[in-house]
Coordinates of C-alpha atoms and ligand atoms in Angstrom, one line a residue:
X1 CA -3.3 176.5 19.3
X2 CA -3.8 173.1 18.8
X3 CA -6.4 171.3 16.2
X4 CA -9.0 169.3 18.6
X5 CA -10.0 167.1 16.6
X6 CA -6.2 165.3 16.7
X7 CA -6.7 164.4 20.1
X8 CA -10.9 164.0 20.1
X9 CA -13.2 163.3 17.8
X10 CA -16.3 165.7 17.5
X11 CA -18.7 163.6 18.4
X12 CA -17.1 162.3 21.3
X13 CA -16.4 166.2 22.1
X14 CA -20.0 167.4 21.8
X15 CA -21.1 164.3 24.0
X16 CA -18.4 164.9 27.0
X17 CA -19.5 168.3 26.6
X18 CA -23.2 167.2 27.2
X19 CA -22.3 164.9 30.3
X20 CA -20.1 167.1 31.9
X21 CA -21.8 170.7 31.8
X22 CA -23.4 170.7 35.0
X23 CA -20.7 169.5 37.4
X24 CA -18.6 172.1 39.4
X25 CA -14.7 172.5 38.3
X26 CA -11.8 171.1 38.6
X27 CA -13.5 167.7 37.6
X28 CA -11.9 164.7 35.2
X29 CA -13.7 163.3 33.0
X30 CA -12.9 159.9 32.0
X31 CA -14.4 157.7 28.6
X32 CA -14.7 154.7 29.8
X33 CA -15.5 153.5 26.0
X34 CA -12.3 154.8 25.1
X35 CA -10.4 152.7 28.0
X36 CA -11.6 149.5 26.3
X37 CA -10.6 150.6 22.6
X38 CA -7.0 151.5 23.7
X39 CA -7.0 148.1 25.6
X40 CA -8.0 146.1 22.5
X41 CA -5.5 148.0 20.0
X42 CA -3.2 146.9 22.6
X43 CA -4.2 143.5 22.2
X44 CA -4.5 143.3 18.4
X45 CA -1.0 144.9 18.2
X46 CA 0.8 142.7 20.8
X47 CA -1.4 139.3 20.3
X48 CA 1.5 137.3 22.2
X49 CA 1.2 140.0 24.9
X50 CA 0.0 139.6 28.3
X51 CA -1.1 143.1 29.6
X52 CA -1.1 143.9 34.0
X53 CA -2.7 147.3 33.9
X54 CA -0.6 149.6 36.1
X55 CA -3.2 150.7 38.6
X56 CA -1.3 153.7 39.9
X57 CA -2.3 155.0 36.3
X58 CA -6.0 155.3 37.6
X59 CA -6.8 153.9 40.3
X60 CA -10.5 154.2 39.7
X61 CA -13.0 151.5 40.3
X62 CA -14.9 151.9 37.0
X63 CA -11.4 151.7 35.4
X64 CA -10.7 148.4 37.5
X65 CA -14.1 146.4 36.9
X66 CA -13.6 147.0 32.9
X67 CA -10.2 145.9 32.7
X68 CA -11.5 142.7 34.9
X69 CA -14.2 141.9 31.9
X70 CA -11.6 142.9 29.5
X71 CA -9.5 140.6 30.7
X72 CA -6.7 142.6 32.0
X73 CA -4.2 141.9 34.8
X74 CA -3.3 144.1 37.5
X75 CA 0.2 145.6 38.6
X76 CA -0.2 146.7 42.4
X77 CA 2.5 149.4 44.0
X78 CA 0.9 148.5 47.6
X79 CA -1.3 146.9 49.7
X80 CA -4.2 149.6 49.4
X81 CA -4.0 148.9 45.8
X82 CA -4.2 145.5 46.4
X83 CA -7.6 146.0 48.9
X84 CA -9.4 148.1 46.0
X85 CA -8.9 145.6 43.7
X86 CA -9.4 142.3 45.7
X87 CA -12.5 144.1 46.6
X88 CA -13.9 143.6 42.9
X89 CA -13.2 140.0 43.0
X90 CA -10.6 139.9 41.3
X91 CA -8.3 136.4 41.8
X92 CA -4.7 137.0 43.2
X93 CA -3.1 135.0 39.9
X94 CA -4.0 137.9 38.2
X95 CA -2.4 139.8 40.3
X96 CA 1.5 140.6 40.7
X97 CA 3.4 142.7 43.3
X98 CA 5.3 145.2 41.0
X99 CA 6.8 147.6 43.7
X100 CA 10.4 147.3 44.2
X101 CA 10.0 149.1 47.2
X102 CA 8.0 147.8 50.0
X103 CA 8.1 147.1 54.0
X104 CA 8.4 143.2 55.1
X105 CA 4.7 143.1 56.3
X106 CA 3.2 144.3 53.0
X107 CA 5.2 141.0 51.5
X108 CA 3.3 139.0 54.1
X109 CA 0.3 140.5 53.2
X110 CA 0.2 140.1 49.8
X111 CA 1.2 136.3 50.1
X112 CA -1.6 135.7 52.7
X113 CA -4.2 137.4 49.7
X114 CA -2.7 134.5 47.5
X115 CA -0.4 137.0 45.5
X116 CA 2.4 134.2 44.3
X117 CA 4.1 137.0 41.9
X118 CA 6.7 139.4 42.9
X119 CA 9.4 142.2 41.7
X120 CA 12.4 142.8 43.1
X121 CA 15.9 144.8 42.7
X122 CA 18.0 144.5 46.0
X123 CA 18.9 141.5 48.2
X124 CA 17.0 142.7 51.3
X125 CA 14.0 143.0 50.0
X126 CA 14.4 139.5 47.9
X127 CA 15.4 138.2 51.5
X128 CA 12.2 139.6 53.0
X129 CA 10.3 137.5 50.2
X130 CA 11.6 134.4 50.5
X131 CA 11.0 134.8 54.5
X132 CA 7.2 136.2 54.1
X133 CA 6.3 135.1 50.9
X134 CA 7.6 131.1 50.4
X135 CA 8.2 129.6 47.2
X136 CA 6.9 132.7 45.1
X137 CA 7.6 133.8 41.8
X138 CA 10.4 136.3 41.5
X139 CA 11.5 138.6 38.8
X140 CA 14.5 140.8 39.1
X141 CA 13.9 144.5 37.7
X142 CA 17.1 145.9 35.7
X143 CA 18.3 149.3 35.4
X144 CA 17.6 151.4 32.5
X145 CA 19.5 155.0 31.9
X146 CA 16.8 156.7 29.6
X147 CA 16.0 160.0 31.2
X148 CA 16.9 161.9 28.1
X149 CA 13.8 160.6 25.7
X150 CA 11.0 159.8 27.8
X151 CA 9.0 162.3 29.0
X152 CA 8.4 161.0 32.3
X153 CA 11.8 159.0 33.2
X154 CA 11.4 156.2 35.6
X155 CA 15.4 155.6 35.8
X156 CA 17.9 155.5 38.6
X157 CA 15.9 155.0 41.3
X158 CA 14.3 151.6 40.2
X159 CA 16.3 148.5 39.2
X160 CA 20.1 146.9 39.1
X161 CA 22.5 146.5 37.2
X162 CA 22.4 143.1 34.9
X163 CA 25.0 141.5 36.8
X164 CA 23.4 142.5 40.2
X165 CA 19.9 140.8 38.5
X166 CA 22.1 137.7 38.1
X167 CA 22.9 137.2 41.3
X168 CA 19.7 138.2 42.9
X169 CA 18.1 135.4 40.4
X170 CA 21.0 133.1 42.0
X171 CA 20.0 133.9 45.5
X172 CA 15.9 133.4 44.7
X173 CA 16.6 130.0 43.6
X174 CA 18.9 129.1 46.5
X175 CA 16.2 130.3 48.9
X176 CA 13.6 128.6 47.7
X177 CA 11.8 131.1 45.8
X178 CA 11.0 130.3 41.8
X179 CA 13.7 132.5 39.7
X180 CA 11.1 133.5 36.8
X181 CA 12.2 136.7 34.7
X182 CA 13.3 139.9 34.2
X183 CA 11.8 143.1 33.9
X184 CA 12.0 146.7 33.1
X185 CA 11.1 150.4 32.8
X186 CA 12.3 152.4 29.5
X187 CA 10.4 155.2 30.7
X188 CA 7.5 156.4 30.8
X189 CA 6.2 158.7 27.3
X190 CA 9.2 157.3 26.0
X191 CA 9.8 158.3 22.7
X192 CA 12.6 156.6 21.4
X193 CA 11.8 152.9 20.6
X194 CA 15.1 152.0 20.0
X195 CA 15.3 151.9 24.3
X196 CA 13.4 148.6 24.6
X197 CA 15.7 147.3 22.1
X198 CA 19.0 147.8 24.3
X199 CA 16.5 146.6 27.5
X200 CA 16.0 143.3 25.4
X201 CA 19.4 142.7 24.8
X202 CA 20.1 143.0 28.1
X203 CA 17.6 140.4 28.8
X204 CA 18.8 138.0 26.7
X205 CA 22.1 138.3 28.1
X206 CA 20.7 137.0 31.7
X207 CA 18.5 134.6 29.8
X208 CA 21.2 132.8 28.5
X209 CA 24.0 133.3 31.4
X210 CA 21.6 132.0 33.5
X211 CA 20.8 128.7 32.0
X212 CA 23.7 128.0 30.8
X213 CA 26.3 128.9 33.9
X214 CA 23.1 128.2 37.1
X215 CA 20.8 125.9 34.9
X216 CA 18.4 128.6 35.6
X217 CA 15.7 128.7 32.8
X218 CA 13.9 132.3 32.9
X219 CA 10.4 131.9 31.2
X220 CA 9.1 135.8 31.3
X221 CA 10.3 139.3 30.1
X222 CA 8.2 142.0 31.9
X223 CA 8.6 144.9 29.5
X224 CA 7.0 147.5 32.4
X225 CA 5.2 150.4 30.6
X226 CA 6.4 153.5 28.5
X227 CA 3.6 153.1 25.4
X228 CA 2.9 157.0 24.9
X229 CA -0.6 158.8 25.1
X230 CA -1.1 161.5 23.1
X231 CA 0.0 164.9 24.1
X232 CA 1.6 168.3 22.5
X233 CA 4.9 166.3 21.6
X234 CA 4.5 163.9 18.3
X235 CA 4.8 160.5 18.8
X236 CA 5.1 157.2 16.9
X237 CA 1.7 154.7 16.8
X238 CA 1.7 152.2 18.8
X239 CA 1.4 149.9 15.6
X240 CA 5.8 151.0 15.2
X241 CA 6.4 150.1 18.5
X242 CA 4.9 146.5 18.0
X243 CA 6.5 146.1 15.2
X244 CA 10.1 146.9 15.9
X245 CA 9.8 145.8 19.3
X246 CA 8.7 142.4 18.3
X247 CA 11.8 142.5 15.7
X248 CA 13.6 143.1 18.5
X249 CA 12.6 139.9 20.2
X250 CA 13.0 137.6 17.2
X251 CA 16.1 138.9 16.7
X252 CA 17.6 137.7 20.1
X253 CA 15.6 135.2 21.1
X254 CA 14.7 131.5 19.2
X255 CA 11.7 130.8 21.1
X256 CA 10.3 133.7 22.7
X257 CA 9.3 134.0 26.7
X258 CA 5.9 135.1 28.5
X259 CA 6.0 138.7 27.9
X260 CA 4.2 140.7 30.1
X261 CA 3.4 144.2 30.0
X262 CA 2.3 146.8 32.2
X263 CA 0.8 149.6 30.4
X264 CA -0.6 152.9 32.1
X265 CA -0.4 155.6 30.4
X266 CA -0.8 154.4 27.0
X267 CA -4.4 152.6 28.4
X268 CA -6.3 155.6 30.2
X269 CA -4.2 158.8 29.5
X270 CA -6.1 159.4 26.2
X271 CA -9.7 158.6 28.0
X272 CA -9.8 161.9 31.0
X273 CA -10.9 165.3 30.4
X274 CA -9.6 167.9 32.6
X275 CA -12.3 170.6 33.2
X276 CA -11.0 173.9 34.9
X277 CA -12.3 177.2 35.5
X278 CA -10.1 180.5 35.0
X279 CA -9.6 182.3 38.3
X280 CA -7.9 185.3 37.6
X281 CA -6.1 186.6 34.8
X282 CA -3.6 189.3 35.4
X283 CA -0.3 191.3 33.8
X284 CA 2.6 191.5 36.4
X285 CA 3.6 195.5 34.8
X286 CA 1.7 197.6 32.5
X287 CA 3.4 196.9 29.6
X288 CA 3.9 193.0 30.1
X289 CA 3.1 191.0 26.8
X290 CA 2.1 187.6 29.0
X291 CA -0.8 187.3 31.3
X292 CA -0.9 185.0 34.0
X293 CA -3.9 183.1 34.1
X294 CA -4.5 181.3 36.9
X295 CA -7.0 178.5 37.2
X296 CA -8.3 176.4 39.6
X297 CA -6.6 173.3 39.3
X298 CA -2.9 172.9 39.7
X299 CA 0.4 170.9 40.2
X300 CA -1.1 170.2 43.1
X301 CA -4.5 169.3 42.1
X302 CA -4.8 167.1 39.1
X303 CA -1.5 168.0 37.2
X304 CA 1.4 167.1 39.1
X305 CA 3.1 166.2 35.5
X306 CA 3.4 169.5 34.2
X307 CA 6.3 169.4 37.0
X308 CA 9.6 171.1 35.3
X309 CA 7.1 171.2 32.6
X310 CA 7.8 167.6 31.6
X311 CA 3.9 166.7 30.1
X312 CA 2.8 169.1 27.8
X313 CA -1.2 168.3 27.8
X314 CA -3.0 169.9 24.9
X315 CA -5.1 172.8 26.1
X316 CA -8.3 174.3 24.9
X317 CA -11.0 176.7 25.8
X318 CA -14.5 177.7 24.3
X319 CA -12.9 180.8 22.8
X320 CA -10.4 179.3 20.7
X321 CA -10.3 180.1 16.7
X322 CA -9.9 184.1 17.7
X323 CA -6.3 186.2 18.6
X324 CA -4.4 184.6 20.7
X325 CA -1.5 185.3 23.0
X326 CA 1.0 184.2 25.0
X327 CA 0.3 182.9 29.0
X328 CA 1.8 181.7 32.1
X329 CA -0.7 178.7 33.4
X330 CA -0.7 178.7 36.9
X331 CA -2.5 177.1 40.3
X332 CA -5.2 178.0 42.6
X333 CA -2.4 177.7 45.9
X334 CA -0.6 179.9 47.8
X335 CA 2.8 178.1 46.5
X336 CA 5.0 179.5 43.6
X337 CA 5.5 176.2 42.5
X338 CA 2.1 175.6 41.7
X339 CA 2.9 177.1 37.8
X340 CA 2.3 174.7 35.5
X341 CA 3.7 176.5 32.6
X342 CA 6.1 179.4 31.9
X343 CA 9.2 178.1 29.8
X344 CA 6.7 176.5 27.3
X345 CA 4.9 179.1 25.6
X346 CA 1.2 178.1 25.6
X347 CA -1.4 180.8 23.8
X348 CA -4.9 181.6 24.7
X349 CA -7.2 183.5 23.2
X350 CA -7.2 187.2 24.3
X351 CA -10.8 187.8 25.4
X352 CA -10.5 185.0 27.7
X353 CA -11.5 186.3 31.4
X354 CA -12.1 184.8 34.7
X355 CA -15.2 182.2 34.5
X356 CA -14.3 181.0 31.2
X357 CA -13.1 177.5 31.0
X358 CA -9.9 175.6 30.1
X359 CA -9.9 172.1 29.2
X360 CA -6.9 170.2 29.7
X361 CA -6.7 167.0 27.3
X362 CA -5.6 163.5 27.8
X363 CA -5.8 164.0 31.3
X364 CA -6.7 160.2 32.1
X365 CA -3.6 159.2 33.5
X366 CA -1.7 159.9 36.4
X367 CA -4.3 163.1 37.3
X368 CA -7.4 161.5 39.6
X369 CA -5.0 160.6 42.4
X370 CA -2.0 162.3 41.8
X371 CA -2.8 165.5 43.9
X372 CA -2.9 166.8 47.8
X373 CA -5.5 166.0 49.6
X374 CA -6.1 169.7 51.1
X375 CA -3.2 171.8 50.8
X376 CA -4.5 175.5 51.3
X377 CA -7.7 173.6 51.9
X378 CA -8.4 172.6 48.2
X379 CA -10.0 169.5 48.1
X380 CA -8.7 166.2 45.3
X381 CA -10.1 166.7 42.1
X382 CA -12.7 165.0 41.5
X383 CA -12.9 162.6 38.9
X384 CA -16.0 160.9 36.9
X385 CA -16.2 158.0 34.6
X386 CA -18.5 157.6 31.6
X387 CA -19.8 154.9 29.3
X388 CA -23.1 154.4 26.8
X389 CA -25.3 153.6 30.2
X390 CA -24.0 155.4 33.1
X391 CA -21.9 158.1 34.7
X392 CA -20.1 156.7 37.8
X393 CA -18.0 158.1 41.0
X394 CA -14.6 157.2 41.6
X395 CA -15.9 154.5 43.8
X396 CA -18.1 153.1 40.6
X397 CA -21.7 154.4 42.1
X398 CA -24.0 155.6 39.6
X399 CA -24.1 159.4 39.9
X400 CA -26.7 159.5 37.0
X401 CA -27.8 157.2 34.1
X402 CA -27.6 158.1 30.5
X403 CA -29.8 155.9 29.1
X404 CA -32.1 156.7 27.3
Ligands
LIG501 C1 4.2 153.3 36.6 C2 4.6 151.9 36.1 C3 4.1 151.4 34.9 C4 3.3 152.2 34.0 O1 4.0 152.9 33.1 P1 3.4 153.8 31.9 O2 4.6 154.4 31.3 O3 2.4 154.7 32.5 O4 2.7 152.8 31.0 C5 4.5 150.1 34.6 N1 5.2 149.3 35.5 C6 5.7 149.8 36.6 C7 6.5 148.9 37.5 C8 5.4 151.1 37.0 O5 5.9 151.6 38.2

């Protein structure tokens, strides 16, 4: 159904293969070589760029300690975030509080870690920072209505509206807090470049409303995440992003800002391997033309995206290049929400049986911890990291070495 070697190399194939054959399913498999290559594209394609890895992505301690020697910066959603990657020693001014939604205490906490860096998008919350966390840096997050073209839309509930940004910004320098930038979400997957180029605008707007009506002068746009990884759907390179996102920029602004961004996706998705095993395969009627194949990981175990089938991961097994035919992919649980896919019409071959195994691709992001932690008494899936040396558990012990 779909031509591996678009989404992995052989080589790397053969050797993930190698690694992973003896380890019971569900498991992710994650490259960390891969990791660093997507960060330093990154890098080389935004060189003005500065990159806060969005740790909800993968939360995975391997993941964490290469991103600290890469360089990276972290983007933390809560205070448990915040302990894992203290814990690698990782100083607070690389550090920002990007979390729009959090409880007064977790302000305090982060500004007694030494966390000086903070979102926001309502006036109680920017009240609870200037009470818990003094004389911080504050950006405002705007709103951005983009459902449409990103895969996985991070609209509505996150953000303001510009003129709401304004007077938050206002409000953070009245208070004592340092007004510092703007920020948004187009989405994440999103598709359509042309939806960072109405964000900017926006931006610029506030930029130069706020200096020239408050004497407030903005130094960073935070352009949040939305780079795509590589799944079913086509999408640009990240190359025509770059490039028409930094037209964007010259085009409304003389001397451009800090710009940060805070990439997830785009950095780890490509990297994970999704290994599962096929549980049962089974026709509803005698003269259905689908099977259901269930498996045994799930919406709730490892591919909480497939949710109203919004990613569509590329999917392979060991008997592909035979006859195929139409499935419905479903979970391991007693829930009939646990179907991954019906609507979209994924094929497999037709001698696969129960035992056989599916691997789901570009699994690196938004898998490891997305899932229940024992619903009908499945466990998480577990997830491994690899490099040249070494394969690591989620907490970054060695589980073996592979050198050789
Ligand atoms: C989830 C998230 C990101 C990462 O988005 P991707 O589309 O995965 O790159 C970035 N910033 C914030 C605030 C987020 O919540």
């Amino acid at each position: 159904m779909i031509d591996r070697d678009d989404f992995v190399p052989d080589e790397e194939w053969e050797r993930f293969r190698e690694i992973s054959k003896d380890f019971p399913t569900p498991n992710i498999f994650v490259n960390l070589d891969v990791i660093e290559e997507e960060y330093k594209h990154l890098m080389k394609t935004f060189p003005y760029g500065n990159v806060y890895f969005a740790v909800k992505a993968n939360p995975g301690i391997p993941v964490i300690r290469l991103l600290k020697e890469l360089g990276s910066n972290f983007d933390i959603a809560s205070r448990y975030e915040l302990d894992d990657v203290l814990a690698q020693g990782i100083s607070p001014d690389r550090i920002s509080y990007g979390n729009t939604i959090k409880k007064a205490d977790d302000v305090e906490y982060f500004y007694k870690k030494g966390i000086r860096m903070f979102v926001t998008d309502s006036k109680d919350d920017l009240k609870n920072i200037a009470d818990r966390a003094p004389g911080s840096k504050v950006f405002v997050r705007i709103l951005i209505e983009n459902s449409s073209t990103a895969d996985w839309p991070l609209s509505r509930k996150f953000g303001c509206h510009p003129d709401m940004a304004y007077n938050l910004l206002v409000m953070a320098k009245e208070r004592g807090l340092e007004p510092y930038g703007i920020s948004f979400h187009v989405g994440s997957q999103q598709r359509d470049i042309g939806q960072w180029d109405d964000a900017i605008s926006k931006t610029k707007y506030l930029f130069e409303s706020l200096e020239e009506e408050e004497d407030i002068k903005l130094q960073m746009i935070n352009m949040g995440g939305g780079f795509p990884a590589r799944y079913i759907q086509p999408c640009n390179d990240l190359s025509d992003y770059a490039s028409e996102i930094t037209r964007y920029l010259h085009d409304d602004f003389d001397e451009i800002p800090r710009i940060v961004f805070e990439p997830g996706r785009s950095l780890v998705g490509n990297a994970g391997i999704l290994t599962s095993e096929v549980v049962l395969i089974s026709r509803k009627n005698n003269t259905s033309l689908s099977r259901w194949v269930y498996l045994d990981c799930g919406l709730f175990n490892g591919l909480t995206e497939t949710l109203g089938e919004a990613i569509k991961y590329p999917v392979l097994t060991d008997k592909d290049g035979g006859k195929c035919g139409e499935v419905i992919l479903a979970g391991p649980t007693c829930d009939s929400a646990d179907i991954m896919y019906e609507n979209t019409k994924y094929k497999l071959p037709i001698d696969l049986k129960s035992g056989d195994k599916v691997y789901w691709l570009t699994t690196g992001a938004y898998t490891s911890t997305y899932a229940s932690v024992k619903f009908n008494g499945f466990p998480p899936i577990k997830t491994y990291y690899y490099n040249k040396k070494a394969i690591y558990d989620v907490d970054g012990n060695v589980v073996k070495s592979l050198a050789s």
